Coordinates of C-alpha atoms in Angstrom, one line a residue:
M1305 CA -0.2 -20.1 -22.2
Y1306 CA 2.9 -20.0 -19.6
K1307 CA 6.1 -21.5 -20.4
A1308 CA 8.8 -22.7 -17.7
Y1309 CA 12.4 -23.3 -17.9
L1310 CA 15.1 -24.6 -15.8
K1311 CA 18.5 -22.9 -15.0
E1312 CA 21.3 -24.9 -13.2
T1313 CA 22.4 -22.0 -11.2
E1314 CA 21.4 -18.5 -11.3
D1315 CA 24.3 -17.4 -13.7
S1316 CA 23.7 -20.2 -15.8
E1317 CA 22.9 -19.4 -19.6
D1318 CA 21.7 -23.0 -20.3
K1319 CA 17.9 -23.0 -20.1
K1320 CA 16.1 -26.2 -20.2
T1321 CA 12.3 -26.3 -20.8
I1322 CA 10.6 -27.9 -18.2
H1323 CA 7.0 -27.0 -19.4
E1324 CA 6.2 -26.4 -23.0
P1325 CA 2.5 -25.2 -23.7
L1326 CA 2.8 -26.4 -27.4
N1327 CA 2.2 -29.6 -28.8
F1328 CA 5.8 -31.1 -28.2
G1329 CA 8.4 -31.0 -25.5
N1330 CA 8.1 -31.5 -21.8
K1331 CA 4.9 -31.1 -19.9
L1332 CA 4.1 -30.6 -16.1
S1333 CA 1.3 -32.4 -14.5
S1334 CA 0.4 -29.4 -12.7
G1335 CA 1.5 -25.9 -12.0
E1336 CA 0.2 -23.3 -9.8
L1337 CA 1.8 -19.6 -9.8
K1338 CA 1.1 -17.3 -6.8
I1339 CA 2.0 -13.7 -7.3
S1340 CA 1.9 -11.8 -3.9
L1341 CA 2.1 -8.7 -2.4
E1342 CA 1.3 -9.8 1.2
G1343 CA 3.9 -9.7 3.7
L1344 CA 7.3 -9.5 2.2
G1345 CA 5.5 -10.2 -1.2
I1346 CA 7.4 -13.6 -1.6
S1347 CA 5.7 -15.2 -4.5
T1348 CA 5.9 -19.1 -5.1
F1349 CA 5.5 -21.6 -8.0
E1350 CA 4.5 -25.2 -7.1
C1351 CA 4.6 -27.7 -9.8
S1352 CA 4.7 -31.4 -10.6
L1353 CA 6.3 -33.6 -13.2
S1354 CA 6.0 -37.6 -14.2
I1355 CA 8.7 -39.7 -15.1
A1356 CA 7.8 -38.7 -18.6
N1357 CA 9.2 -35.5 -18.2
S1358 CA 13.0 -35.6 -19.2
L1359 CA 14.0 -33.5 -16.3
Y1360 CA 12.4 -35.8 -13.7
G1361 CA 14.9 -36.6 -10.9
K1362 CA 17.5 -34.2 -12.2
T1363 CA 16.5 -31.0 -10.2
K1364 CA 18.2 -29.9 -7.2
P1365 CA 17.0 -27.5 -4.4
I1366 CA 18.3 -24.0 -3.6
T1367 CA 21.1 -23.8 -6.6
N1368 CA 18.3 -24.7 -9.2
M1369 CA 16.1 -21.7 -10.5
I1370 CA 12.9 -21.8 -12.3
C1371 CA 11.4 -18.9 -14.5
V1372 CA 7.9 -18.7 -15.5
L1373 CA 6.9 -16.7 -18.9
D1374 CA 3.4 -15.4 -19.7
T1375 CA 1.6 -15.6 -22.9
N1376 CA 3.4 -12.4 -24.1
G1377 CA 6.8 -14.0 -23.2
K1378 CA 7.1 -11.7 -20.2
K1379 CA 8.8 -13.2 -17.1
V1380 CA 6.4 -13.4 -14.3
F1381 CA 8.3 -15.3 -11.7
H1382 CA 11.9 -16.2 -11.4
G1383 CA 13.0 -18.1 -8.1
R1384 CA 14.8 -20.8 -6.5
I1385 CA 13.7 -24.4 -5.8
A1386 CA 13.1 -24.5 -2.1
K1387 CA 11.7 -28.0 -1.6
I1388 CA 11.5 -31.1 -3.7
T1389 CA 9.1 -33.9 -2.8
K1390 CA 9.0 -37.4 -4.5
S1391 CA 6.1 -39.7 -4.3
M1392 CA 4.7 -43.0 -5.7
T1393 CA 0.9 -43.9 -5.7
S1394 CA -0.7 -47.3 -4.9
S1395 CA -1.1 -47.8 -8.9
G1396 CA 2.6 -47.5 -9.5
E1397 CA 2.8 -43.7 -10.6
F1398 CA 5.5 -41.8 -9.7
S1399 CA 5.8 -37.9 -9.6
E1400 CA 8.2 -35.2 -8.5
K1401 CA 6.6 -32.2 -6.6
I1402 CA 8.8 -28.9 -6.8
L1403 CA 8.1 -25.9 -4.7
C1404 CA 9.9 -22.6 -5.7
E1405 CA 10.2 -19.1 -4.3
D1406 CA 10.9 -15.9 -5.8
R1407 CA 14.1 -14.1 -5.1
K1408 CA 12.9 -11.9 -2.5
S1409 CA 13.6 -15.1 -0.4
Y1410 CA 17.4 -14.4 -0.3
L1411 CA 16.8 -11.9 2.5
Y1412 CA 16.3 -15.0 4.7
D1413 CA 20.0 -16.2 3.8
S1414 CA 21.4 -13.1 6.0
T1415 CA 21.5 -12.2 9.6
Q1416 CA 21.9 -8.5 11.3
K1417 CA 24.0 -7.3 13.8
Y1418 CA 23.1 -5.4 17.0
L1419 CA 22.4 -1.6 16.8
K1420 CA 21.1 0.5 19.6
P1421 CA 17.7 2.0 18.9
T1422 CA 18.3 5.2 17.1
I1423 CA 16.2 8.0 15.6
M1424 CA 16.6 7.6 11.6
S1425 CA 14.6 7.7 8.5
V1426 CA 12.9 4.6 6.9
R1427 CA 15.4 4.9 3.8
E1428 CA 18.5 5.0 6.4
Y1429 CA 17.2 2.0 8.2
L1430 CA 16.4 -0.1 5.5
Q1431 CA 19.7 0.8 3.8
R1432 CA 21.7 -0.3 6.8
L1433 CA 19.8 -3.8 6.9
L1434 CA 20.5 -4.1 3.0
D1435 CA 24.2 -3.2 3.4
E1436 CA 24.7 -5.8 6.0
H1437 CA 22.6 -8.3 4.1
N1438 CA 25.0 -7.5 0.9
R1439 CA 28.1 -8.0 3.0
Q1440 CA 27.3 -11.5 3.6
V1441 CA 25.8 -13.0 0.5
E1442 CA 26.9 -14.0 -3.1
P1443 CA 26.8 -11.2 -5.8
F1444 CA 23.7 -12.3 -7.4
K1445 CA 21.6 -12.5 -4.0
Q1446 CA 22.9 -8.7 -3.2
M1447 CA 20.1 -6.1 -3.3
H1448 CA 20.4 -2.3 -3.9
L1449 CA 18.0 0.0 -2.5
G1450 CA 15.4 1.9 -4.9
N1451 CA 12.5 3.9 -4.3
V1452 CA 11.4 4.6 -0.6
T1453 CA 8.0 6.3 -0.5
V1454 CA 6.7 5.0 3.1
G1455 CA 7.3 7.6 5.4
D1456 CA 10.8 8.6 3.9
S1457 CA 10.5 12.3 5.1
E1458 CA 9.6 11.3 8.7
Q1459 CA 11.9 10.1 11.4
I1460 CA 11.4 6.7 13.2
Y1461 CA 13.1 4.9 16.2
R1462 CA 14.4 1.7 15.4
G1463 CA 17.2 -0.7 16.7
I1464 CA 18.4 -4.0 15.0
G1465 CA 18.6 -7.3 16.6
Y1466 CA 20.1 -10.6 15.8
Y1467 CA 17.5 -11.8 13.6
K1468 CA 17.1 -12.7 9.7
T1469 CA 17.2 -9.6 7.5
A1470 CA 13.7 -10.8 6.2
E1471 CA 12.3 -11.0 9.7
L1472 CA 13.5 -7.4 10.7
I1473 CA 11.9 -5.8 7.5
K1474 CA 8.8 -7.5 8.3
D1475 CA 8.6 -6.6 12.0
R1476 CA 10.0 -3.2 12.2
L1477 CA 8.8 -1.9 8.8
L1478 CA 6.0 -3.8 7.0
D1479 CA 4.2 -4.5 9.9
R1480 CA 4.3 -1.1 11.6
L1481 CA 4.4 1.3 8.8
G1482 CA 2.5 -0.9 5.9
G1483 CA 3.7 -0.7 2.4
H1484 CA 4.8 -3.1 -0.1
L1485 CA 8.2 -4.7 -1.2
V1486 CA 8.8 -4.6 -4.9
L1487 CA 11.9 -6.4 -6.3
R1488 CA 12.8 -5.5 -9.8
E1489 CA 15.8 -5.9 -12.1
D1490 CA 18.1 -3.0 -13.5
T1491 CA 19.3 -3.2 -16.9
Q1492 CA 22.3 -5.2 -16.2
G1493 CA 20.0 -7.8 -14.2
G1494 CA 21.0 -6.5 -10.8
L1495 CA 18.4 -6.6 -8.1
I1496 CA 16.7 -3.5 -7.2
L1497 CA 14.3 -3.5 -3.8
D1498 CA 11.8 -0.6 -3.9
Y1499 CA 9.7 0.1 -0.5
L1500 CA 6.3 1.8 -1.7
K1501 CA 3.3 3.2 0.0
D1502 CA 1.2 2.9 -3.1
Y1503 CA 1.8 0.4 -6.1
G1504 CA 0.0 -0.3 -9.1
E1505 CA -2.5 1.6 -11.4
V1506 CA -6.3 2.0 -10.9
S1507 CA -8.0 0.1 -13.9
R1508 CA -11.2 0.5 -15.6
T1509 CA -11.5 -3.2 -16.3
P1510 CA -14.2 -4.4 -14.0
L1511 CA -14.5 -7.6 -12.0
Q1512 CA -18.2 -8.1 -13.0
I1513 CA -21.4 -10.6 -12.7
T1514 CA -21.9 -11.8 -16.4
R1515 CA -18.8 -10.6 -17.7
N1516 CA -15.8 -12.1 -16.1
L1517 CA -16.8 -13.0 -12.4
R1518 CA -17.3 -16.6 -11.7
S1519 CA -17.3 -16.8 -8.0
A1520 CA -16.7 -14.2 -5.1
T1521 CA -16.4 -14.3 -1.5
R1522 CA -16.4 -10.9 0.7
D1523 CA -14.4 -11.1 4.3
I1524 CA -15.1 -8.7 7.0
D1525 CA -12.6 -8.8 10.0
I1526 CA -12.9 -6.3 12.9
S1527 CA -10.1 -8.0 15.2
E1528 CA -8.1 -4.7 14.8
L1529 CA -10.8 -2.6 15.8
A1530 CA -10.4 -0.6 19.1
T1531 CA -12.6 2.0 20.5
R1532 CA -10.4 3.2 23.2
I1533 CA -6.5 3.6 22.7
V1534 CA -3.6 4.1 25.3
P1535 CA -1.0 6.0 23.3
L1536 CA 2.5 5.2 24.5
G1537 CA 5.6 7.3 23.7
Q1538 CA 9.3 6.6 23.9
E1539 CA 10.5 4.4 27.0
I1540 CA 11.8 6.6 30.0
E1541 CA 15.2 6.0 30.8
T1542 CA 15.5 4.9 34.6
S1543 CA 18.4 3.7 36.6
E1544 CA 16.6 0.5 37.5
N1545 CA 14.8 -2.2 35.1
V1546 CA 11.4 -3.4 36.3
E1547 CA 11.5 -7.2 36.1
I1548 CA 8.2 -8.9 35.0
G1549 CA 8.9 -12.7 35.0
T1550 CA 11.6 -13.3 32.7
D1551 CA 11.2 -10.1 30.7
F1552 CA 12.8 -6.6 31.4
S1553 CA 10.8 -3.3 30.8
R1554 CA 10.6 0.3 31.4
P1555 CA 8.1 2.7 31.9
K1556 CA 6.8 4.9 28.7
H1557 CA 5.7 8.4 28.4
T1558 CA 1.8 8.6 28.5
I1559 CA -0.8 11.4 28.0
S1560 CA -2.0 11.4 31.8
D1561 CA -0.9 15.0 32.7
V1562 CA -2.4 16.5 29.6
N1563 CA -5.7 14.7 29.5
G1564 CA -7.4 15.0 32.7
G1565 CA -5.5 12.5 34.6
V1566 CA -6.5 9.3 32.3
D1567 CA -4.0 7.9 30.0
Y1568 CA -6.4 7.0 27.1
L1569 CA -8.6 8.5 24.4
Q1570 CA -11.8 6.9 23.3
D1571 CA -14.3 7.3 20.3
S1572 CA -18.0 7.6 21.7
E1573 CA -19.3 6.7 18.4
L1574 CA -17.5 3.8 18.1
I1575 CA -18.3 2.7 21.7
A1576 CA -22.0 3.1 20.9
E1577 CA -21.6 1.0 17.9
F1578 CA -19.3 -1.8 19.1
G1579 CA -18.7 -1.3 22.9
I1580 CA -15.5 -0.9 24.8
I1581 CA -12.2 -2.3 22.9
Q1582 CA -9.1 -1.2 24.4
K1583 CA -5.4 -1.3 22.9
N1584 CA -2.1 0.2 23.4
V1585 CA -0.8 2.1 20.3
D1586 CA 3.0 3.0 20.4
F1587 CA 4.7 6.2 19.1
Q1588 CA 8.0 5.1 20.0
N1589 CA 10.2 8.3 19.4
V1590 CA 7.6 10.8 20.8
T1591 CA 8.4 12.4 24.2
D1592 CA 6.2 15.4 24.4
H1593 CA 3.2 14.6 25.8
N1594 CA 1.0 17.0 24.0
I1595 CA 2.3 15.8 20.7
L1596 CA 1.7 12.3 21.8
K1597 CA -1.9 13.1 22.5
R1598 CA -2.5 14.8 19.1
R1599 CA -1.1 11.6 17.2
G1600 CA -3.2 9.5 19.4
E1601 CA -6.3 11.6 18.3
E1602 CA -5.1 11.2 14.8
Y1603 CA -4.8 7.7 15.0
L1604 CA -8.3 7.4 16.5
K1605 CA -9.9 9.6 14.0
N1606 CA -8.8 7.2 11.3
Q1607 CA -9.7 4.3 13.3
R1608 CA -10.4 1.1 11.0
A1609 CA -13.6 -0.3 11.9
M1610 CA -13.2 -3.1 9.7
L1611 CA -11.0 -5.1 7.4
V1612 CA -12.4 -5.9 4.1
S1613 CA -10.9 -8.5 1.7
W1614 CA -12.3 -10.3 -1.2
T1615 CA -11.2 -13.6 -2.8
V1616 CA -12.8 -14.2 -6.4
E1617 CA -12.4 -16.3 -9.1
V1618 CA -12.5 -14.7 -12.7
I1619 CA -11.9 -15.5 -16.0
E1620 CA -8.7 -14.0 -17.7
L1621 CA -10.5 -12.5 -20.6
G1622 CA -6.9 -10.9 -21.7
L1623 CA -5.8 -14.4 -23.1
I1624 CA -8.5 -14.8 -25.5
D1625 CA -9.2 -11.1 -26.4
S1626 CA -6.8 -8.3 -27.0
R1627 CA -9.3 -5.5 -26.0
Y1628 CA -8.9 -6.6 -22.3
E1629 CA -6.0 -6.3 -20.3
L1630 CA -4.3 -9.0 -18.2
I1631 CA -5.1 -8.6 -14.5
Q1632 CA -1.9 -7.3 -12.6
V1633 CA -0.9 -8.0 -9.2
G1634 CA -0.8 -4.5 -7.3
N1635 CA -3.6 -2.6 -9.7
S1636 CA -6.9 -1.8 -8.6
Y1637 CA -10.3 -2.9 -10.1
P1638 CA -13.6 -2.2 -9.5
I1639 CA -15.6 -5.3 -8.2
E1640 CA -19.3 -5.4 -8.9
N1641 CA -21.6 -7.9 -7.3
P1642 CA -24.5 -6.0 -6.2
M1643 CA -25.7 -9.1 -4.1
L1644 CA -22.9 -9.2 -2.0
Y1645 CA -21.9 -5.5 -1.8
G1646 CA -22.1 -2.1 -3.7
A1647 CA -19.5 -1.6 -6.1
E1648 CA -16.2 -0.7 -4.7
T1649 CA -12.4 -0.3 -6.1
L1650 CA -9.8 -2.6 -4.5
Q1651 CA -6.0 -3.5 -4.9
V1652 CA -5.3 -7.0 -6.2
T1653 CA -2.8 -8.5 -3.4
E1654 CA -2.5 -12.0 -4.9
K1655 CA -2.9 -13.9 -8.3
A1656 CA -3.3 -17.8 -8.3
V1657 CA -2.8 -19.0 -11.7
N1658 CA -3.1 -22.9 -12.8
I1659 CA -0.8 -22.6 -15.7
L1660 CA -2.4 -25.6 -17.3
E1661 CA -5.7 -23.6 -17.4
P1662 CA -4.5 -20.2 -17.4
Q1663 CA -7.7 -18.6 -18.3
R1664 CA -9.1 -19.3 -15.0
I1665 CA -7.7 -17.3 -12.1
V1666 CA -8.2 -16.7 -8.4
L1667 CA -7.4 -13.2 -6.9
T1668 CA -7.1 -12.1 -3.4
I1669 CA -8.4 -8.2 -3.4
G1670 CA -8.2 -6.0 -0.7
S1671 CA -7.5 -5.2 2.2
S1672 CA -9.7 -2.2 2.2
K1673 CA -9.6 -0.3 5.7
K1674 CA -13.1 1.2 6.4
T1675 CA -13.5 3.9 9.0
L1676 CA -16.9 3.9 11.1
S1677 CA -18.5 6.6 8.8
S1678 CA -17.3 4.8 5.8
F1679 CA -18.7 1.5 7.2
Q1680 CA -22.0 3.2 8.1
Q1681 CA -22.3 4.6 4.6
S1682 CA -21.1 1.6 2.7
Y1683 CA -23.8 -0.5 4.9
L1684 CA -26.4 2.3 3.6
N1685 CA -25.1 1.9 0.3
L1686 CA -25.4 -1.9 0.3
Q1687 CA -28.8 -1.5 1.6
Y1688 CA -29.8 1.0 -1.4
T1689 CA -28.3 -1.2 -3.6
L1690 CA -30.2 -4.2 -2.7
S1691 CA -33.4 -2.4 -2.7
D1692 CA -32.6 -1.1 -6.2
T1693 CA -31.9 -4.8 -7.0
L1694 CA -34.9 -6.1 -5.4
S1695 CA -37.1 -3.5 -7.6
S1696 CA -35.2 -4.4 -10.8
V1697 CA -36.1 -8.2 -9.8
N1698 CA -39.8 -7.3 -9.1
L1699 CA -40.0 -5.3 -12.5
Q1700 CA -38.5 -8.0 -14.5
T1701 CA -41.1 -10.5 -12.6
K1702 CA -43.8 -8.6 -13.5
N1703 CA -42.5 -8.0 -17.1
T1704 CA -41.8 -12.0 -17.2
N1705 CA -45.4 -12.6 -16.0
E1706 CA -47.0 -10.2 -18.9
V1707 CA -45.0 -12.0 -21.3
S1708 CA -46.2 -15.3 -19.9
Q1709 CA -49.7 -13.9 -20.0
K1710 CA -49.2 -13.1 -23.7
L1711 CA -47.5 -16.4 -24.4
E1712 CA -50.4 -18.3 -23.0
E1713 CA -53.0 -16.4 -25.2
T1714 CA -50.7 -17.1 -28.2
N1715 CA -50.7 -20.6 -27.3
V1716 CA -54.7 -20.6 -27.1
T1717 CA -54.5 -19.0 -30.5
L1718 CA -52.1 -21.4 -31.8
T1719 CA -54.2 -24.4 -30.5
E1720 CA -57.2 -23.2 -31.9
T1721 CA -55.4 -22.4 -35.4
V1722 CA -53.8 -26.0 -35.5
G1723 CA -57.7 -27.4 -34.8
V1724 CA -58.8 -25.2 -38.0
L1725 CA -55.8 -26.9 -39.7
E1726 CA -56.6 -30.4 -38.8
N1727 CA -60.1 -30.0 -40.0
T1728 CA -59.2 -28.5 -43.3
K1729 CA -56.6 -31.4 -43.8
N1730 CA -59.3 -34.0 -43.0
L1731 CA -61.6 -32.0 -45.7
A1732 CA -58.9 -32.3 -47.9
E1733 CA -58.0 -35.8 -47.3
G1734 CA -61.9 -36.6 -47.9
N1735 CA -61.8 -34.5 -51.2
Q1736 CA -58.6 -36.2 -52.0
T1737 CA -60.4 -39.8 -51.7
E1738 CA -63.6 -38.4 -53.6
L1739 CA -61.2 -37.5 -56.4
E1740 CA -59.4 -40.8 -56.4
N1741 CA -62.8 -42.5 -56.8
V1742 CA -63.9 -40.3 -59.4
K1743 CA -60.6 -40.9 -61.4
I1744 CA -61.2 -44.6 -61.0
E1745 CA -64.8 -44.5 -62.3
T1746 CA -63.7 -42.1 -65.1
S1747 CA -60.9 -44.8 -65.9
T1748 CA -63.4 -47.6 -66.0
I1749 CA -65.8 -45.5 -68.3
K1750 CA -62.9 -44.7 -70.8
E1751 CA -62.0 -48.3 -70.6
N1752 CA -65.7 -49.6 -71.6
L1753 CA -65.8 -46.7 -74.1
D1754 CA -62.7 -47.8 -75.8
E1755 CA -64.1 -51.4 -75.9
T1756 CA -67.3 -50.4 -77.2
I1757 CA -65.6 -48.3 -80.0
R1758 CA -63.3 -51.4 -80.6
K1759 CA -66.1 -53.6 -81.3
N1760 CA -68.1 -50.9 -83.4
D1761 CA -64.9 -51.0 -85.5
E1762 CA -64.8 -54.8 -85.8
R1763 CA -68.6 -54.8 -86.8
S1764 CA -68.3 -51.8 -89.4
E1765 CA -65.2 -53.7 -91.0
L1766 CA -67.5 -56.9 -91.5
L1767 CA -70.4 -55.0 -92.9
L1768 CA -68.0 -53.4 -95.3
Q1769 CA -66.8 -56.7 -96.1
Q1770 CA -70.3 -58.2 -96.8
I1771 CA -71.1 -55.0 -98.9
E1772 CA -68.0 -55.8 -101.0
D1773 CA -69.2 -59.4 -101.3
L1774 CA -72.8 -58.5 -102.3
K1775 CA -71.4 -56.1 -105.1
T1776 CA -69.2 -59.1 -106.4
Q1777 CA -71.9 -61.6 -106.9
I1778 CA -74.3 -58.8 -108.3
K1779 CA -71.6 -58.2 -110.8
N1780 CA -71.3 -61.9 -111.6
L1781 CA -75.1 -62.2 -112.1
K1782 CA -75.0 -59.4 -114.7

C-alpha cells in the first residue's frame, strides 16, 4: 500500500501524513500516480481529499511538497503542488483536488541567455544550460550534471535562445537526439541530472495472458515515415538574408553535386511498400557534401517504418507475492499476447497507479522503432503465430468434441444405470411392503396363539380344581 505525506517547504523536516493506508489517520478520496520517462520525464501525482481530512484547506501551491512511498517504504514520487482546485457537488459534498509535479519541473523556473550557435559536445551544451539555471534558482532547485551517454563523444552544432531551460533541453536535445532525463539524489539530498541513451534493465517477468495481463492495446503510428529524404547540412554564410514573409533564412549545404544532380535519397523498398513520402533531415554541423550524403544514407538505412507502442492494464503481482518483482518504469518486459502480436520485449515508459487500488496498474510500453525489414518480419511472425494459435484452437476444439462425445456416452450409460436402480428400488419397496404385511400377519397369529394358550391355561386350572374337589368328596365318603 502507498503512503503520502506533506511538507510545508522543501527544507522542512516536519512531515504531515496526508494519506495513511492502515486503519487510522488521514485518507485521500482518490490518488493517481503517473511515473513517466516521456519527454522531460516529469512525473505527476493527482489526488483529492474530503473535508474529513485534517489537511483539507491547508495546502499551498508551489511551496508545499508531497512525497509518496510505495509498499516497501521506497520514495516513488517527490514533487511540489502545482495546482489546487476546490469544489462542491450538488449534494453538498466538498472536495479539494491537488495536482503535483516532480522536481524536474524546476527547469521551468529559469530562463536562458543568448549564445551564438557553436560546435560543442552534448555534455558541454547541457552543462551550460544547467550552469545558467543554477545561477538563477534557490539552492534546493539546483541540479548538477551526472552521467551523459547520449552522443557524449560527438560534436553538435547548437545555439541558445531566450527560452525556459526545460524548453531548450526538450527541443535541442531530447527531440533531436532522443534519450532520457533521469533525476536522482546524492547522499546529501542534492539533485543529480543524468542524460542517458539507455535506461533500465531487461526483466524476465512477462506481461502475459492468464498470468497478470488484464487488457492490452497495441498502436502503430507511421506519421514519422519517410521513403525519400533531403539531407541538409550547415547553413551557408551569405552577405544577405533571404526573406520569407516575416522569417529570415539562409541556404544550406545539400548533396546535389555529389548525387547526380538531385538533392534527395530514396529507398526503393519503402517506396514499393508505402509510396513516396518526402521530408527534410537536418545535419546541422556538416559542410562536407560527401559526409552529408553518407549520413543521409545511414539515416535512410535505419528508416523507421512504424512507431509501435502498447497500453496495458496488469496486475501488480509483486504486491501480493514476493516471488514477483514490482514493475519499474525504464525496465523492459516481454509482452505475450499472441492474438494481438507475437512476443516482443519493450520498455515501460509510463506507469499509472491508483494508490487506493495499487494492485491494478496501467502501463505505457514502447515506443519501439521498426525498420521496414523488421516490420515485414514481424508481420510474418504474427501470421505464423496466429496460424499456430488457430491450429492450437482447432486441436483443442477437436479434443473438446471428443470429450463431449465421451460425456454423452457416459450420460447414456448413467441414465440406463439410473433406470435399473429405480427398478431395483421399486422392487425393494414392493418386497418391503410384503415383509410388512407378513410381519402384521405374524403378529396377529402370535396374538391369537397367545390368547388360545391363555384360555387353555384357564381351562387346565379349572380341571385341576375340579379334580381336587372330587378327591375331597371321595375322601369324605370313606
